[in-house]
Amino acid sequence: MSLLRCVEPEWLDELPADDPRAIRSRRDLQRVNVWMLQVGIMERALAKHCAYDKPHVLLELGAGDGSFMLRLARRLAPRWENVKVILLDRQNIVSRETREGFSTLRWEVETVTADVFDFLAQAGHQSVDVITANLFLHHFPNQKLIQLLAQAAPTTGLFVACEPRRTMPAFVGSRLLWAIGCNEVSRHDAVVSVRAGFSGQELSALWPKNGEWRTHEHTAKLFTHCFVARRCVAQGTTA
């Protein structure tokens, strides 16, 4: 496997939301998140970097059906009360049950169906406390990532992303999803995701260069690459 980053189309992104293969693949993705321990990784990153300031507004990029954020919210709700979470995705696939799950936690949920670049461009300099991305940034080639991160930076004080690691062990793991019953869409997309994943300080190199920010990247568990950018100069609402 080449260690050079390679971004290719993922089948799930190209299927209609109501295609049975897409519905099955979204269920598979929930299992993959569990297998990769993504919720715990994101929880620890947020708890560490929001240790002294409870966020009020949280934006998730590429939120999909909202199930990942709901599982994360269930862990965070005991210490983060009355949070508003904005679920941004190109498809409107958040179920009523998921919305009710947030309500049970006393979290307000807003779903936005839009392209991420259009949404961030329209958001301008409106502030949210935290932006998160789970298995989302790897969909974009570097030039588009530079644009996305440049648009995101003015709107927040903390950006946290958990992405695939681009390593041989992760590649081998992506080939084993048949063992947990994943369908052909999920198996294809897992391999593509690892090839488009990250290593080293690649995301830090793409983040806007100015003295307001501190960035950090590290590996988490076996398959995850974690990126954190935190604003050091206060601007509006910060995390």
Coordinates of C-alpha atoms in Angstrom, one line a residue:
M1 CA 0.0 0.0 0.0
S2 CA 1.3 3.5 -0.9
L3 CA 1.7 5.8 2.0
L4 CA 0.8 8.7 -0.2
R5 CA -2.6 10.1 0.5
C6 CA -5.2 9.2 -2.2
V7 CA -8.8 10.4 -2.2
E8 CA -11.3 8.4 -4.1
P9 CA -15.1 8.5 -4.2
E10 CA -16.9 6.4 -1.6
W11 CA -20.0 4.5 -2.7
L12 CA -22.1 5.6 0.2
D13 CA -21.7 9.2 -0.8
E14 CA -23.1 8.5 -4.3
L15 CA -26.1 6.3 -3.3
P16 CA -29.5 7.8 -2.7
A17 CA -30.3 8.1 1.0
D18 CA -33.2 5.6 0.7
D19 CA -31.2 2.9 -1.3
P20 CA -31.3 -0.3 0.8
R21 CA -27.5 -0.7 0.4
A22 CA -27.0 2.9 1.8
I23 CA -29.4 2.2 4.7
R24 CA -27.5 -1.0 5.5
S25 CA -24.1 0.8 5.2
R26 CA -25.1 3.5 7.6
R27 CA -26.0 0.8 10.1
D28 CA -22.6 -0.8 9.4
L29 CA -20.9 2.6 10.0
Q30 CA -22.4 2.6 13.5
R31 CA -20.7 -0.7 14.2
V32 CA -17.5 0.5 12.7
N33 CA -17.5 3.5 15.1
V34 CA -17.9 1.1 18.0
W35 CA -15.2 -1.1 16.7
M36 CA -12.8 1.9 16.3
L37 CA -13.8 3.2 19.7
Q38 CA -14.6 6.6 18.1
V39 CA -17.0 7.9 20.7
G40 CA -14.6 7.4 23.5
I41 CA -11.8 9.0 21.6
M42 CA -13.9 12.1 20.7
E43 CA -15.2 12.3 24.3
R44 CA -11.7 12.3 25.8
A45 CA -10.5 15.0 23.3
L46 CA -13.5 17.3 24.1
A47 CA -13.3 16.7 27.8
K48 CA -9.6 17.6 27.8
H49 CA -9.9 20.7 25.8
C50 CA -13.1 21.9 27.3
A51 CA -12.1 21.1 30.9
Y52 CA -12.7 24.6 32.2
D53 CA -15.4 26.0 29.8
K54 CA -18.6 24.1 29.1
P55 CA -19.6 24.7 25.5
H56 CA -23.1 26.0 24.7
V57 CA -23.2 25.4 20.9
L58 CA -21.6 22.5 19.1
L59 CA -21.5 22.0 15.4
E60 CA -20.9 18.5 13.8
L61 CA -19.7 18.5 10.2
G62 CA -20.9 15.5 8.1
A63 CA -23.2 14.4 10.9
G64 CA -25.0 11.7 8.8
D65 CA -27.9 10.3 10.7
G66 CA -26.9 11.9 14.0
S67 CA -26.4 8.6 15.8
F68 CA -22.7 9.2 16.5
M69 CA -23.3 12.5 18.1
L70 CA -26.2 11.1 20.1
R71 CA -24.0 8.4 21.6
L72 CA -21.4 11.1 22.3
A73 CA -24.0 13.4 23.9
R74 CA -25.1 10.6 26.2
R75 CA -21.6 10.5 27.6
L76 CA -21.2 14.2 27.9
A77 CA -24.6 15.2 29.1
P78 CA -24.0 14.5 32.8
R79 CA -21.4 17.3 32.8
W80 CA -22.5 19.4 29.8
E81 CA -26.1 20.6 30.3
N82 CA -28.3 22.5 27.9
V83 CA -26.1 22.2 24.9
K84 CA -27.3 23.1 21.4
V85 CA -26.0 20.7 18.8
I86 CA -26.1 21.5 15.1
L87 CA -26.0 18.5 12.8
L88 CA -24.8 19.4 9.4
D89 CA -25.0 17.0 6.4
R90 CA -25.9 17.0 2.7
Q91 CA -28.7 14.5 3.4
N92 CA -31.7 14.9 5.7
I93 CA -31.6 11.5 7.4
V94 CA -31.8 12.3 11.2
S95 CA -34.7 10.2 12.5
R96 CA -37.4 11.3 14.9
E97 CA -36.0 8.8 17.4
T98 CA -32.6 10.4 17.3
R99 CA -34.1 13.8 17.8
E100 CA -36.1 12.5 20.8
G101 CA -32.9 11.0 22.2
F102 CA -31.3 14.5 22.3
S103 CA -34.5 15.9 23.9
T104 CA -34.3 13.3 26.6
L105 CA -30.8 14.6 27.5
R106 CA -32.1 18.2 27.5
W107 CA -29.9 19.0 24.5
E108 CA -31.4 21.1 21.8
V109 CA -30.8 19.7 18.3
E110 CA -30.9 21.6 15.0
T111 CA -30.5 19.7 11.7
V112 CA -29.1 21.6 8.6
T113 CA -29.2 20.0 5.2
A114 CA -26.5 21.8 3.2
D115 CA -23.1 21.5 1.6
V116 CA -20.4 22.1 4.2
F117 CA -18.7 24.8 2.1
D118 CA -21.9 26.7 1.5
F119 CA -22.9 26.5 5.1
L120 CA -19.5 27.8 6.4
A121 CA -19.5 30.6 3.8
Q122 CA -22.9 31.7 4.9
A123 CA -22.0 31.4 8.6
G124 CA -19.4 34.1 8.2
H125 CA -18.0 35.0 11.6
Q126 CA -20.9 33.7 13.6
S127 CA -19.4 31.7 16.5
V128 CA -20.0 28.2 17.8
D129 CA -18.0 26.9 20.7
V130 CA -16.9 23.7 19.2
I131 CA -16.8 22.1 15.7
T132 CA -16.4 18.4 15.5
A133 CA -15.9 16.0 12.6
N134 CA -15.9 12.2 12.8
L135 CA -14.7 10.3 9.8
F136 CA -15.4 13.3 7.5
L137 CA -12.3 15.3 6.6
H138 CA -10.7 12.4 4.8
H139 CA -13.4 12.7 2.0
F140 CA -11.6 15.9 0.7
P141 CA -8.3 16.3 -1.2
N142 CA -5.8 18.7 0.4
Q143 CA -6.8 21.8 -1.6
K144 CA -10.5 21.4 -0.6
L145 CA -9.4 20.8 3.0
I146 CA -7.4 24.0 3.1
Q147 CA -10.6 25.8 2.0
L148 CA -12.8 24.0 4.6
L149 CA -10.4 24.6 7.5
A150 CA -10.0 28.2 6.5
Q151 CA -13.7 28.7 6.5
A152 CA -14.2 26.8 9.8
A153 CA -11.5 28.6 11.8
P154 CA -13.2 32.0 12.1
T155 CA -16.4 30.5 13.4
T156 CA -15.1 28.6 16.5
G157 CA -12.6 28.4 19.3
L158 CA -12.0 24.6 19.1
F159 CA -12.0 22.2 16.2
V160 CA -11.7 18.4 16.9
A161 CA -11.6 15.7 14.2
C162 CA -11.2 12.0 14.5
E163 CA -10.2 10.5 11.2
P164 CA -8.8 7.2 9.8
R165 CA -5.1 6.5 10.2
R166 CA -3.2 5.9 7.0
T167 CA -1.1 3.0 8.1
M168 CA -0.7 -0.6 7.2
P169 CA -2.4 -1.9 10.3
A170 CA -5.4 0.3 9.6
F171 CA -5.5 -0.9 6.0
V172 CA -5.4 -4.5 7.1
G173 CA -8.2 -3.8 9.6
S174 CA -10.3 -2.2 6.8
R175 CA -10.1 -5.5 4.9
L176 CA -11.6 -7.4 7.8
L177 CA -15.0 -5.7 8.0
W178 CA -16.7 -8.8 6.5
A179 CA -16.0 -10.4 9.9
I180 CA -18.5 -8.0 11.6
G181 CA -21.1 -8.5 8.8
C182 CA -20.6 -5.3 6.8
N183 CA -22.0 -5.1 3.3
E184 CA -20.1 -4.5 0.1
V185 CA -20.6 -0.7 0.2
S186 CA -19.0 -0.5 3.7
R187 CA -16.2 -2.9 2.8
H188 CA -15.3 -0.8 -0.3
D189 CA -15.5 2.5 1.6
A190 CA -13.4 1.3 4.5
V191 CA -10.4 0.6 2.2
V192 CA -10.9 3.9 0.4
S193 CA -11.2 5.8 3.7
V194 CA -7.8 4.5 5.0
R195 CA -6.1 5.4 1.7
A196 CA -7.5 8.9 2.2
G197 CA -6.7 9.1 5.9
F198 CA -4.0 11.0 7.7
S199 CA -0.7 10.6 9.5
G200 CA 2.0 12.8 11.1
Q201 CA 1.1 16.5 11.2
E202 CA -0.7 16.6 7.9
L203 CA -3.8 18.4 9.1
S204 CA -1.8 20.9 11.2
A205 CA 0.0 21.8 8.0
L206 CA -3.3 22.6 6.3
W207 CA -4.8 24.7 9.2
P208 CA -4.6 28.5 8.8
K209 CA -1.2 29.9 9.7
N210 CA -1.4 32.6 12.3
G211 CA -0.5 33.0 16.0
E212 CA -4.0 32.6 17.3
W213 CA -4.0 28.8 17.1
R214 CA -2.3 25.8 18.6
T215 CA -2.7 22.5 16.8
H216 CA -2.0 19.0 17.9
E217 CA -2.2 15.6 16.2
H218 CA -1.9 12.1 17.6
T219 CA -2.8 8.5 17.0
A220 CA -5.6 7.1 19.1
K221 CA -6.1 3.4 19.7
L222 CA -5.4 1.3 16.6
F223 CA -7.1 3.0 13.7
T224 CA -7.8 6.7 14.5
H225 CA -5.9 9.9 13.8
C226 CA -7.0 12.7 16.1
F227 CA -6.6 16.4 15.2
V228 CA -7.2 19.3 17.6
A229 CA -7.0 23.1 16.8
R230 CA -7.6 25.4 19.8
R231 CA -7.7 29.2 19.6
C232 CA -5.4 30.9 22.0
V233 CA -6.7 34.4 21.5
A234 CA -10.3 35.0 22.6
Q235 CA -12.8 35.9 19.9
G236 CA -16.5 36.0 20.5
T237 CA -17.6 32.6 22.0
T238 CA -14.8 30.2 22.6
A239 CA -14.5 26.7 23.8

